[in-house]
Short mmCIF file of C-alpha atoms and ligand atoms in Angstrom, two decimals:
data_model
loop_
_atom_site.label_atom_id
_atom_site.label_comp_id
_atom_site.label_asym_id
_atom_site.label_seq_id
_atom_site.Cartn_x
_atom_site.Cartn_y
_atom_site.Cartn_z
CA UNK D 36 -15.38 1.84 -34.52
CA UNK D 37 -14.92 -1.74 -33.60
CA UNK D 38 -11.67 -2.01 -35.65
CA UNK D 39 -10.45 1.05 -34.00
CA UNK D 40 -10.96 -0.41 -30.64
CA UNK D 41 -9.18 -3.54 -31.56
CA UNK D 42 -6.21 -1.73 -32.90
CA UNK D 43 -5.98 0.48 -29.82
CA UNK D 44 -6.28 -2.73 -27.73
CA UNK D 45 -3.19 -4.15 -29.57
CA UNK D 46 -0.95 -1.35 -28.75
CA UNK D 47 -1.48 -1.83 -24.99
CA UNK D 48 -1.50 -5.61 -24.88
CA UNK D 49 2.06 -5.92 -23.59
CA UNK D 50 1.63 -3.24 -20.94
CA UNK D 51 -1.53 -4.88 -19.61
CA UNK D 52 0.11 -8.20 -19.56
CA UNK D 53 3.07 -7.02 -17.39
CA UNK D 54 0.76 -4.93 -15.03
CA UNK D 55 -1.57 -7.75 -14.39
CA UNK D 56 1.25 -10.21 -13.60
CA UNK D 57 3.23 -7.73 -11.51
CA UNK D 58 2.75 -8.99 -8.03
CA UNK D 59 2.37 -12.70 -8.79
CA UNK D 60 5.83 -14.40 -8.34
CA UNK D 61 4.14 -17.90 -8.08
CA UNK D 62 2.91 -17.47 -11.67
CA UNK D 63 6.41 -16.85 -13.11
CA UNK D 64 6.64 -20.15 -14.80
CA UNK D 65 3.89 -19.35 -17.33
CA UNK D 66 4.96 -17.39 -20.26
CA UNK D 67 3.20 -16.36 -23.66
CA UNK D 68 5.96 -17.85 -25.75
CA UNK D 69 6.47 -21.18 -24.15
CA UNK D 70 5.15 -23.21 -27.11
CA UNK D 71 6.67 -20.95 -29.84
CA UNK D 72 9.05 -23.79 -30.84
CA UNK D 73 7.38 -26.86 -29.71
CA UNK D 74 3.95 -25.97 -31.16
CA UNK D 75 4.31 -22.87 -33.32
CA UNK D 76 0.66 -22.98 -34.83
CA UNK D 77 -1.17 -23.56 -31.51
CA UNK D 78 -2.97 -20.27 -31.59
CA UNK D 79 -4.14 -20.77 -35.03
CA UNK D 80 -5.32 -24.34 -34.42
CA UNK D 81 -7.37 -23.35 -31.37
CA UNK D 82 -8.79 -20.31 -33.12
CA UNK D 83 -9.97 -22.45 -36.04
CA UNK D 84 -11.49 -25.12 -33.83
CA UNK D 85 -13.33 -22.54 -31.60
CA UNK D 86 -14.49 -20.80 -34.67
CA UNK D 87 -15.90 -23.97 -36.02
CA UNK D 88 -17.65 -24.80 -32.81
CA UNK D 89 -19.27 -21.30 -32.70
CA UNK D 90 -20.52 -21.76 -36.30
CA UNK D 91 -22.29 -24.90 -35.07
CA UNK D 92 -23.59 -23.27 -31.76
CA UNK D 93 -22.78 -19.62 -30.86
CA UNK D 94 -23.60 -20.32 -27.22
CA UNK D 95 -20.55 -22.54 -27.14
CA UNK D 96 -18.35 -19.45 -26.59
CA UNK D 97 -20.03 -18.75 -23.17
CA UNK D 98 -19.83 -22.49 -22.33
CA UNK D 99 -16.16 -22.63 -22.92
CA UNK D 100 -15.14 -19.58 -20.82
CA UNK D 101 -17.18 -20.90 -18.10
CA UNK D 102 -15.32 -24.17 -18.13
CA UNK D 103 -12.06 -22.24 -17.78
CA UNK D 104 -13.54 -20.38 -14.71
CA UNK D 105 -14.66 -23.57 -13.13
CA UNK D 106 -11.37 -25.24 -13.74
CA UNK D 107 -9.31 -22.34 -12.22
CA UNK D 108 -11.34 -22.08 -9.08
CA UNK D 109 -10.87 -25.63 -8.18
CA UNK D 110 -7.30 -26.79 -7.59
CA UNK D 111 -6.00 -23.99 -9.80
CA UNK D 112 -6.05 -23.90 -13.63
CA UNK D 113 -5.10 -27.51 -13.98
CA UNK D 114 -7.69 -29.16 -16.25
CA UNK D 115 -9.31 -30.82 -13.26
CA UNK D 116 -12.85 -29.87 -14.56
CA UNK D 117 -12.29 -32.04 -17.50
CA UNK D 118 -11.58 -35.36 -15.74
CA UNK D 119 -14.15 -38.13 -15.75
CA UNK D 120 -14.32 -40.68 -12.89
CA UNK D 121 -15.86 -41.09 -9.45
CA UNK D 122 -14.63 -37.72 -7.92
CA UNK D 123 -15.46 -35.93 -11.22
CA UNK D 124 -16.13 -32.22 -10.80
CA UNK D 125 -18.63 -32.63 -13.70
CA UNK D 126 -20.91 -34.19 -11.08
CA UNK D 127 -20.73 -31.37 -8.57
CA UNK D 128 -23.78 -29.27 -8.18
CA UNK D 129 -22.85 -26.19 -10.13
CA UNK D 130 -21.65 -28.38 -12.98
CA UNK D 131 -24.14 -31.34 -13.34
CA UNK D 132 -26.54 -30.79 -16.13
CA UNK D 133 -24.98 -27.36 -16.59
CA UNK D 134 -21.35 -27.24 -17.56
CA UNK D 135 -20.99 -27.98 -21.25
CA UNK D 136 -18.53 -28.03 -24.03
CA UNK D 137 -16.52 -31.15 -23.05
CA UNK D 138 -16.83 -32.64 -26.60
CA UNK D 139 -15.61 -29.40 -28.10
CA UNK D 140 -12.57 -29.45 -25.74
CA UNK D 141 -11.87 -33.06 -26.90
CA UNK D 142 -12.00 -31.95 -30.50
CA UNK D 143 -9.56 -29.03 -29.87
CA UNK D 144 -7.27 -31.19 -28.04
CA UNK D 145 -7.26 -33.87 -30.78
CA UNK D 146 -6.43 -31.21 -33.31
CA UNK D 147 -3.50 -29.96 -31.13
CA UNK D 148 -2.26 -33.45 -30.45
CA UNK D 149 -2.26 -34.10 -34.16
CA UNK D 150 0.07 -31.12 -34.78
CA UNK D 151 2.25 -31.36 -31.60
CA UNK D 152 1.64 -34.56 -29.68
CA UNK D 153 2.26 -34.59 -26.01
CA UNK D 154 3.21 -30.89 -25.78
CA UNK D 155 0.11 -28.71 -24.85
CA UNK D 156 -1.74 -29.28 -21.49
CA UNK D 157 -5.57 -29.47 -21.39
CA UNK D 158 -5.46 -26.59 -18.78
CA UNK D 159 -3.72 -24.28 -21.51
CA UNK D 160 -6.21 -25.40 -24.08
CA UNK D 161 -9.08 -24.24 -21.96
CA UNK D 162 -7.20 -20.97 -21.35
CA UNK D 163 -6.79 -20.39 -24.99
CA UNK D 164 -10.38 -21.56 -25.86
CA UNK D 165 -11.72 -19.10 -23.42
CA UNK D 166 -9.74 -16.25 -24.86
CA UNK D 167 -10.86 -17.06 -28.42
CA UNK D 168 -14.42 -17.38 -27.30
CA UNK D 169 -14.29 -13.71 -26.07
CA UNK D 170 -12.48 -12.38 -29.19
CA UNK D 171 -14.70 -14.15 -31.69
CA UNK D 172 -17.83 -12.85 -30.06
CA UNK D 173 -16.66 -9.12 -30.25
CA UNK D 174 -14.64 -8.96 -27.01
CA UNK D 175 -11.02 -7.98 -26.45
CA UNK D 176 -7.95 -10.05 -27.54
CA UNK D 177 -4.97 -10.39 -25.12
CA UNK D 178 -1.74 -12.44 -24.83
CA UNK D 179 -2.11 -15.41 -22.56
CA UNK D 180 0.61 -16.88 -20.45
CA UNK D 181 1.01 -20.68 -21.15
CA UNK D 182 2.89 -23.59 -19.60
CA UNK D 183 0.18 -24.94 -17.11
CA UNK D 184 0.36 -28.56 -16.21
CA UNK D 185 -2.60 -30.81 -15.86
CA UNK D 186 -3.40 -32.08 -12.48
CA UNK D 187 -3.77 -35.74 -11.39
CA UNK D 188 -6.91 -35.48 -9.26
CA UNK D 189 -10.40 -33.91 -9.46
CA UNK D 190 -12.11 -32.45 -6.31
CA UNK D 191 -15.84 -32.73 -6.55
CA UNK D 192 -16.38 -31.26 -3.03
CA UNK D 193 -14.22 -28.22 -3.81
CA UNK D 194 -16.31 -27.76 -7.02
CA UNK D 195 -19.41 -27.92 -4.97
CA UNK D 196 -18.06 -24.67 -3.21
CA UNK D 197 -17.87 -22.73 -6.47
CA UNK D 198 -19.73 -19.34 -6.16
CA UNK D 199 -23.50 -19.84 -6.10
CA UNK D 200 -26.15 -17.59 -7.66
CA UNK D 201 -27.99 -17.67 -4.50
CA UNK D 202 -25.32 -16.52 -2.07
CA UNK D 203 -24.80 -13.05 -0.73
CA UNK D 204 -22.20 -10.62 -2.17
CA UNK D 205 -19.89 -10.82 0.85
CA UNK D 206 -19.51 -14.51 0.57
CA UNK D 207 -19.06 -14.38 -3.34
CA UNK D 208 -16.32 -11.75 -2.70
CA UNK D 209 -14.77 -14.12 -0.06
CA UNK D 210 -14.63 -16.97 -2.49
CA UNK D 211 -12.78 -14.87 -5.01
CA UNK D 212 -10.32 -13.60 -2.26
CA UNK D 213 -9.72 -17.33 -1.38
CA UNK D 214 -8.17 -17.79 -4.82
CA UNK D 215 -6.16 -14.54 -4.78
CA UNK D 216 -8.72 -12.39 -6.68
CA UNK D 217 -10.15 -9.04 -5.55
CA UNK D 218 -13.28 -7.03 -5.88
CA UNK D 219 -12.26 -5.64 -9.25
CA UNK D 220 -12.05 -9.15 -10.47
CA UNK D 221 -15.53 -10.08 -9.00
CA UNK D 222 -17.17 -7.36 -11.13
CA UNK D 223 -15.01 -7.52 -14.27
CA UNK D 224 -15.26 -11.32 -14.48
CA UNK D 225 -18.95 -11.22 -13.76
CA UNK D 226 -19.20 -9.24 -16.97
CA UNK D 227 -18.74 -12.76 -18.66
CA UNK D 228 -22.46 -13.01 -18.07
CA UNK D 229 -22.75 -10.77 -21.17
CA UNK D 230 -23.28 -13.93 -23.15
CA UNK D 231 -24.68 -17.43 -22.63
CA UNK D 232 -27.80 -18.86 -20.85
CA UNK D 233 -28.99 -19.80 -17.43
CA UNK D 234 -31.68 -22.33 -16.41
CA UNK D 235 -34.98 -21.35 -14.74
CA UNK D 236 -33.69 -23.56 -11.79
CA UNK D 237 -31.05 -20.91 -10.97
CA UNK D 238 -33.25 -17.73 -11.06
CA UNK D 239 -36.90 -18.70 -10.76
CA UNK D 240 -36.80 -18.18 -6.99
CA UNK D 241 -36.66 -14.44 -7.84
CA UNK D 242 -39.99 -14.58 -9.68
CA UNK D 243 -42.71 -15.92 -7.34
CA UNK D 244 -43.94 -16.12 -3.63
CA UNK D 245 -42.80 -19.63 -3.17
CA UNK D 246 -43.65 -21.02 0.27
CA UNK D 247 -40.87 -20.01 2.71
CA UNK D 248 -38.97 -18.14 -0.05
CA UNK D 249 -40.32 -14.66 0.46
CA UNK D 250 -41.68 -12.20 -2.05
CA UNK D 251 -40.40 -11.73 -5.76
CA UNK D 252 -37.16 -9.97 -5.81
CA UNK D 253 -37.86 -6.29 -5.68
CA UNK D 254 -34.66 -5.54 -7.52
CA UNK D 255 -35.78 -7.28 -10.65
CA UNK D 256 -37.30 -4.92 -13.23
CA UNK D 257 -41.10 -5.62 -13.65
CA UNK D 258 -41.19 -6.13 -17.43
CA UNK D 259 -38.36 -8.59 -17.38
CA UNK D 260 -40.02 -10.32 -14.43
CA UNK D 261 -43.25 -10.81 -16.05
CA UNK D 262 -41.55 -12.14 -19.19
CA UNK D 263 -39.35 -14.54 -17.18
CA UNK D 264 -42.58 -15.83 -15.35
CA UNK D 265 -43.92 -16.94 -18.70
CA UNK D 266 -40.56 -18.61 -19.55
CA UNK D 267 -40.30 -20.26 -16.08
CA UNK D 268 -43.83 -20.87 -14.82
CA UNK D 269 -44.30 -22.44 -11.24
CA UNK D 270 -43.91 -26.09 -11.66
CA UNK D 271 -42.32 -25.74 -15.07
CA UNK D 272 -39.39 -27.42 -16.56
CA UNK D 273 -36.28 -25.95 -14.65
CA UNK D 274 -33.96 -26.88 -17.57
CA UNK D 275 -35.57 -24.22 -19.81
CA UNK D 276 -32.98 -21.39 -20.24
CA UNK D 277 -33.16 -17.63 -20.59
CA UNK D 278 -30.19 -15.39 -21.81
CA UNK D 279 -28.06 -13.88 -19.19
CA UNK D 280 -27.99 -10.74 -21.38
CA UNK D 281 -31.25 -10.31 -23.38
CA UNK D 282 -30.02 -7.21 -25.22
CA UNK D 283 -27.19 -8.82 -27.02
CA UNK D 284 -27.35 -12.53 -26.08
CA UNK D 285 -24.36 -13.79 -28.09
CA UNK D 286 -22.18 -10.85 -28.18
CA UNK D 287 -19.31 -9.92 -25.76
CA UNK D 288 -19.98 -6.37 -24.74
CA UNK D 289 -20.80 -4.21 -21.69
CA UNK D 290 -24.52 -4.47 -22.09
CA UNK D 291 -24.46 -6.80 -18.96
CA UNK D 292 -23.59 -3.75 -16.83
CA UNK D 293 -26.19 -1.52 -18.43
CA UNK D 294 -28.72 -4.17 -17.66
CA UNK D 295 -27.73 -4.11 -13.92
CA UNK D 296 -28.43 -0.39 -13.81
CA UNK D 297 -31.92 -1.00 -15.09
CA UNK D 298 -32.64 -3.95 -12.67
CA UNK D 299 -32.26 -6.46 -15.50
CA UNK D 300 -29.61 -8.74 -14.18
CA UNK D 301 -30.90 -12.35 -14.52
CA UNK D 302 -29.14 -14.02 -11.54
CA UNK D 303 -29.46 -12.70 -8.07
CA UNK D 304 -25.58 -12.86 -8.05
CA UNK D 305 -25.66 -10.40 -10.89
CA UNK D 306 -28.13 -7.89 -9.70
CA UNK D 307 -26.47 -7.67 -6.13
CA UNK D 308 -23.35 -6.34 -7.66
CA UNK D 309 -25.39 -3.10 -8.19
CA UNK D 310 -28.50 -3.31 -5.90
CA UNK D 311 -27.36 -4.78 -2.60
CA UNK D 312 -26.49 -2.71 0.44
CA UNK D 313 -22.86 -4.11 0.44
CA UNK D 314 -22.45 -3.14 -3.26
CA UNK D 315 -22.52 0.60 -2.28
CA UNK D 316 -19.07 0.30 -0.75
CA UNK D 317 -17.71 -2.42 -2.89
CA UNK D 318 -18.94 -3.19 -6.40
CA UNK D 319 -21.45 -0.53 -7.35
CA UNK D 320 -19.18 2.13 -8.57
CA UNK D 321 -17.32 -0.43 -10.88
CA UNK D 322 -20.59 -1.57 -12.37
CA UNK D 323 -21.50 2.03 -13.13
CA UNK D 324 -18.01 2.61 -14.62
CA UNK D 325 -18.20 -0.48 -16.88
CA UNK D 326 -21.65 0.51 -17.97
CA UNK D 327 -20.47 3.86 -19.23
CA UNK D 328 -17.16 2.59 -20.69
CA UNK D 329 -16.84 -0.68 -22.76
CA UNK D 330 -13.14 0.07 -23.15
CA UNK D 331 -12.66 0.27 -19.49
CA UNK D 332 -14.48 -2.98 -19.06
CA UNK D 333 -12.49 -4.75 -21.75
CA UNK D 334 -9.20 -3.48 -20.10
CA UNK D 335 -10.17 -4.59 -16.62
CA UNK D 336 -11.70 -7.97 -17.94
CA UNK D 337 -8.50 -8.74 -19.80
CA UNK D 338 -6.51 -8.11 -16.62
CA UNK D 339 -8.71 -10.27 -14.57
CA UNK D 340 -8.73 -13.09 -16.96
CA UNK D 341 -4.87 -13.21 -16.91
CA UNK D 342 -5.09 -13.12 -13.05
CA UNK D 343 -7.74 -15.81 -12.94
CA UNK D 344 -5.65 -17.90 -15.39
CA UNK D 345 -2.73 -17.67 -13.04
CA UNK D 346 -4.35 -19.35 -10.16
CA UNK D 347 -2.24 -22.32 -9.20
CA UNK D 348 -2.97 -25.53 -7.33
CA UNK D 349 -2.39 -24.68 -3.64
CA UNK D 350 -0.91 -28.05 -2.81
CA UNK D 351 1.04 -29.21 -6.04
CA UNK D 352 1.92 -25.90 -7.55
CA UNK D 353 2.83 -26.22 -11.19
CA UNK D 354 3.68 -29.94 -11.04
CA UNK D 355 1.64 -32.39 -13.01
CA UNK D 356 1.55 -33.76 -16.52
CA UNK D 357 0.50 -32.93 -20.08
CA UNK D 358 -2.48 -35.25 -20.37
CA UNK D 359 -2.92 -37.18 -23.70
CA UNK D 360 -6.69 -37.40 -23.18
CA UNK D 361 -8.28 -34.52 -21.26
CA UNK D 362 -10.71 -36.89 -19.62
CA UNK D 363 -8.10 -39.19 -17.89
CA UNK D 364 -4.78 -38.91 -16.46
CA UNK D 365 -1.84 -40.55 -18.33
CA UNK D 366 -0.96 -44.18 -17.32
C1 LIG C 633 -19.48 -14.29 -9.48
C2 LIG C 633 -19.85 -15.57 -9.32
C3 LIG C 633 -20.51 -16.33 -10.29
C4 LIG C 633 -21.70 -16.97 -10.13
C5 LIG C 633 -22.52 -17.14 -8.81
C6 LIG C 633 -22.04 -17.55 -11.43
C7 LIG C 633 -23.21 -18.44 -11.59
C8 LIG C 633 -23.66 -18.79 -12.90
C9 LIG C 633 -24.89 -19.52 -13.06
C10 LIG C 633 -25.77 -19.97 -12.06
C11 LIG C 633 -24.81 -19.80 -14.48
C12 LIG C 633 -26.01 -20.46 -15.20
C13 LIG C 633 -25.71 -22.07 -15.31
C14 LIG C 633 -26.92 -22.82 -15.72
O1 LIG C 633 -28.04 -22.36 -15.54
O2 LIG C 633 -26.66 -23.88 -16.35
C15 LIG C 633 -23.74 -19.26 -15.07
C16 LIG C 633 -23.51 -19.15 -16.42
C17 LIG C 633 -22.38 -18.69 -16.99
N1 LIG C 633 -21.28 -18.18 -16.30
FE1 LIG C 633 -21.29 -17.70 -14.40
N2 LIG C 633 -21.12 -17.28 -12.34
C18 LIG C 633 -20.17 -16.51 -11.73
C19 LIG C 633 -18.98 -16.04 -12.32
C20 LIG C 633 -18.58 -16.28 -13.72
C21 LIG C 633 -17.30 -16.07 -14.08
C22 LIG C 633 -16.15 -15.54 -13.26
C23 LIG C 633 -17.32 -16.45 -15.47
C24 LIG C 633 -16.19 -16.41 -16.47
C25 LIG C 633 -15.27 -15.56 -16.42
C26 LIG C 633 -18.75 -16.78 -15.75
C27 LIG C 633 -19.19 -17.22 -16.89
C28 LIG C 633 -20.46 -17.80 -17.31
C29 LIG C 633 -20.93 -17.99 -18.44
C30 LIG C 633 -20.23 -17.49 -19.91
C31 LIG C 633 -22.12 -18.47 -18.36
C32 LIG C 633 -23.10 -19.06 -19.57
C33 LIG C 633 -22.63 -20.58 -19.81
C34 LIG C 633 -23.43 -21.12 -20.94
O3 LIG C 633 -24.33 -20.50 -21.53
O4 LIG C 633 -23.23 -22.31 -21.19
N3 LIG C 633 -19.40 -16.76 -14.66
N4 LIG C 633 -22.94 -18.65 -14.09
C1 LIG C 634 -10.69 -31.04 -1.93
O1 LIG C 634 -10.75 -29.65 -1.51
C2 LIG C 634 -11.01 -29.48 -0.11
C3 LIG C 634 -11.02 -27.99 -0.04
O2 LIG C 634 -11.99 -27.38 -0.79
C4 LIG C 634 -9.88 -30.05 0.68
O3 LIG C 634 -10.31 -29.98 2.01
C5 LIG C 634 -9.85 -31.50 0.36
O4 LIG C 634 -8.78 -32.17 1.03
C6 LIG C 634 -9.62 -31.75 -1.21
N1 LIG C 634 -9.71 -33.13 -1.53
C7 LIG C 634 -8.77 -33.77 -2.17
C8 LIG C 634 -8.94 -35.12 -2.56
O5 LIG C 634 -7.63 -33.23 -2.56
C1 LIG C 635 -7.37 -5.74 -7.70
O1 LIG C 635 -6.02 -5.95 -8.17
C2 LIG C 635 -5.62 -5.26 -9.40
C3 LIG C 635 -4.35 -5.71 -9.79
O2 LIG C 635 -3.40 -5.72 -8.85
C4 LIG C 635 -5.61 -3.76 -9.06
O3 LIG C 635 -5.30 -3.00 -10.25
C5 LIG C 635 -6.98 -3.28 -8.51
O4 LIG C 635 -6.94 -2.01 -8.15
C6 LIG C 635 -7.41 -4.17 -7.38
N1 LIG C 635 -8.80 -3.82 -6.93
C7 LIG C 635 -9.10 -3.65 -5.69
C8 LIG C 635 -10.51 -3.30 -5.41
O5 LIG C 635 -8.34 -3.71 -4.83
C1 LIG C 636 -46.06 -11.70 -2.83
O1 LIG C 636 -46.29 -11.56 -1.56
C2 LIG C 636 -46.39 -10.20 -1.18
C3 LIG C 636 -46.54 -10.18 0.33
O2 LIG C 636 -47.36 -11.23 0.76
C4 LIG C 636 -47.46 -9.47 -1.86
O3 LIG C 636 -47.34 -8.03 -1.47
C5 LIG C 636 -47.12 -9.67 -3.37
O4 LIG C 636 -48.24 -9.03 -4.04
C6 LIG C 636 -47.17 -11.03 -3.74
N1 LIG C 636 -46.63 -11.06 -5.18
C7 LIG C 636 -47.15 -12.14 -5.92
C8 LIG C 636 -46.55 -11.97 -7.33
O5 LIG C 636 -48.06 -12.86 -5.68
C1 LIG C 637 -33.31 -31.74 -17.06
O1 LIG C 637 -32.25 -32.32 -17.81
C2 LIG C 637 -31.62 -33.38 -17.13
C3 LIG C 637 -30.50 -33.80 -18.11
O2 LIG C 637 -30.89 -33.91 -19.38
C4 LIG C 637 -32.70 -34.49 -16.99
O3 LIG C 637 -32.04 -35.60 -16.16
C5 LIG C 637 -33.84 -34.04 -16.25
O4 LIG C 637 -34.75 -35.04 -16.06
C6 LIG C 637 -34.36 -32.71 -16.86
N1 LIG C 637 -35.53 -32.17 -16.01
C7 LIG C 637 -36.67 -31.99 -16.45
C8 LIG C 637 -37.69 -31.39 -15.50
O5 LIG C 637 -37.00 -32.18 -17.65
C1 LIG C 638 -32.30 -3.37 -23.95
O1 LIG C 638 -33.41 -3.49 -24.70
C2 LIG C 638 -34.64 -2.91 -24.03
C3 LIG C 638 -35.82 -3.19 -24.96
O2 LIG C 638 -35.50 -3.07 -26.33
C4 LIG C 638 -34.34 -1.42 -23.84
O3 LIG C 638 -35.55 -0.87 -23.24
C5 LIG C 638 -33.11 -1.20 -22.94
O4 LIG C 638 -32.85 0.22 -22.83
C6 LIG C 638 -31.96 -1.98 -23.65
N1 LIG C 638 -30.82 -1.90 -22.64
C7 LIG C 638 -29.60 -1.72 -23.10
C8 LIG C 638 -28.61 -1.87 -22.02
O5 LIG C 638 -29.31 -1.63 -24.24
C1 LIG C 639 -20.26 2.06 3.74
O1 LIG C 639 -19.23 2.91 4.10
C2 LIG C 639 -19.78 3.98 4.91
C3 LIG C 639 -18.54 4.94 5.24
O2 LIG C 639 -17.49 4.17 5.56
C4 LIG C 639 -20.37 3.43 6.10
O3 LIG C 639 -20.88 4.53 6.91
C5 LIG C 639 -21.59 2.56 5.84
O4 LIG C 639 -22.00 1.90 6.96
C6 LIG C 639 -21.06 1.53 4.82
N1 LIG C 639 -22.08 0.60 4.35
C7 LIG C 639 -22.14 -0.67 4.31
C8 LIG C 639 -23.40 -1.32 3.93
O5 LIG C 639 -21.20 -1.37 4.62
C1 LIG C 640 -0.85 -33.60 -5.55
O1 LIG C 640 -0.34 -34.74 -6.30
C2 LIG C 640 -0.31 -36.08 -5.70
C3 LIG C 640 0.32 -36.93 -6.66
O2 LIG C 640 1.48 -36.51 -7.15
C4 LIG C 640 -1.89 -36.45 -5.50
O3 LIG C 640 -1.79 -37.56 -4.91
C5 LIG C 640 -2.55 -35.38 -4.77
O4 LIG C 640 -3.92 -35.73 -4.68
C6 LIG C 640 -2.47 -33.98 -5.50
N1 LIG C 640 -3.20 -33.01 -4.66
C7 LIG C 640 -3.89 -32.00 -5.28
C8 LIG C 640 -4.57 -31.12 -4.34
O5 LIG C 640 -3.91 -31.81 -6.39
#
């Protein structure tokens, strides 16, 4: 069954690519074949490195795709999330003590530099690593457009403005629209919460009657709620984590959406895609459709990943450099 899906996916890859890019003239400089001559084994090198990282820790797949998301939403996909330093996005609230995988990115970059020095940007490496993470955990494969340049600045305040698990659906939708993504992208990309973990800190407000924080979240299914109360007791360690998708924690599939139909979304920002009033006219139908058809989810997810990967720096466009070290700009 699995192989069949993959084979079918292969036949429509090119079509999907063209459709997703159709209306985005600004993204025209990116192209799948851009390193064919200058770094012919790029794809294999990244696949091997990601594969080794997942053997050491399967959760790394989730951590790597999240880095790509946090990169693209701040200054466009320009490797800004990887920069160390005073304005580092690593220190922004959504990232500090949460974003992970930077050492793995360093390792991939070193392997790529070894084969083709000074050619492939850190932003492209994140794009490729995200794709491999999905594919190697059971998700779809797709062609990625490459040729991004690495930016020269990080923007911590912009990273502080990344979508939050506590905000309402209309403002999450608005943050996607601000970078050129639509409601389909909100739902499909949220499906990345089919793997990986979240800390008690970002969902325990749904579990108890904290002073001033209202009642437990009525949309959270009761058995899951009681399990999570054990994992995240009042006054407990907020660093403890729970899987975003309990049914298939490390697999890329559509269980995330099936969970939402049962009230088993871990984050408030997950469950509101199905359960909020606003969802009725915006996201709910898509959640239902993806819960019923994994192949529809994979198709739309692929398209949305390509669109997210095309977000460009609104100020500097595609200008920038190919960083030697992903953590610092070149001299
Ligand atoms: C829709 C708005 C989104 C919100 C509010 C959100 C929020 C979060 C939060 C709070 C966590 C847990 C972080 C922690 O506890 O350390 C998380 C984890 C994660 N997010 Fe999102 N996210 C969103 C969209 C996305 C998108 C678009 C992607 C990728 C395409 C993504 C991929 C992930 C993954 C894979 C993890 C698990 C990371 C790991 O285990 O290291 N998220 N997200
Ligand atoms: C960071 O991004 C914000 C918008 O989110 C912008 O107002 C600000 O000028 C940016 N800062 C830098 C240093 O680019
Ligand atoms: C979002 O954009 C994609 C690609 O253009 C399109 O196929 C989809 O219908 C759009 N979704 C919504 C809700 O407008
Ligand atoms: C939370 O508060 C509400 C209203 O005061 C109450 O009905 C409910 O039983 C409380 N839940 C818990 C778990 O204490
Ligand atoms: C959570 O982890 C961070 C980083 O390791 C640490 O600074 C913090 O003290 C931890 N919090 C608790 C409650 O252990
Ligand atoms: C997830 O597992 C639970 C318990 O095994 C089961 O009740 C539920 O139906 C499963 N959900 C999905 C989406 O497979
Ligand atoms: C959804 O759309 C219907 C019909 O347009 C409208 O009557 C209703 O108020 C909308 N609901 C929300 C929550 O926006
Ligand atoms: C654009 O590039 C210039 C240097 O070329 C830099 O000073 C500026 O901060 C950059 N702005 C953004 C938003 O990346």
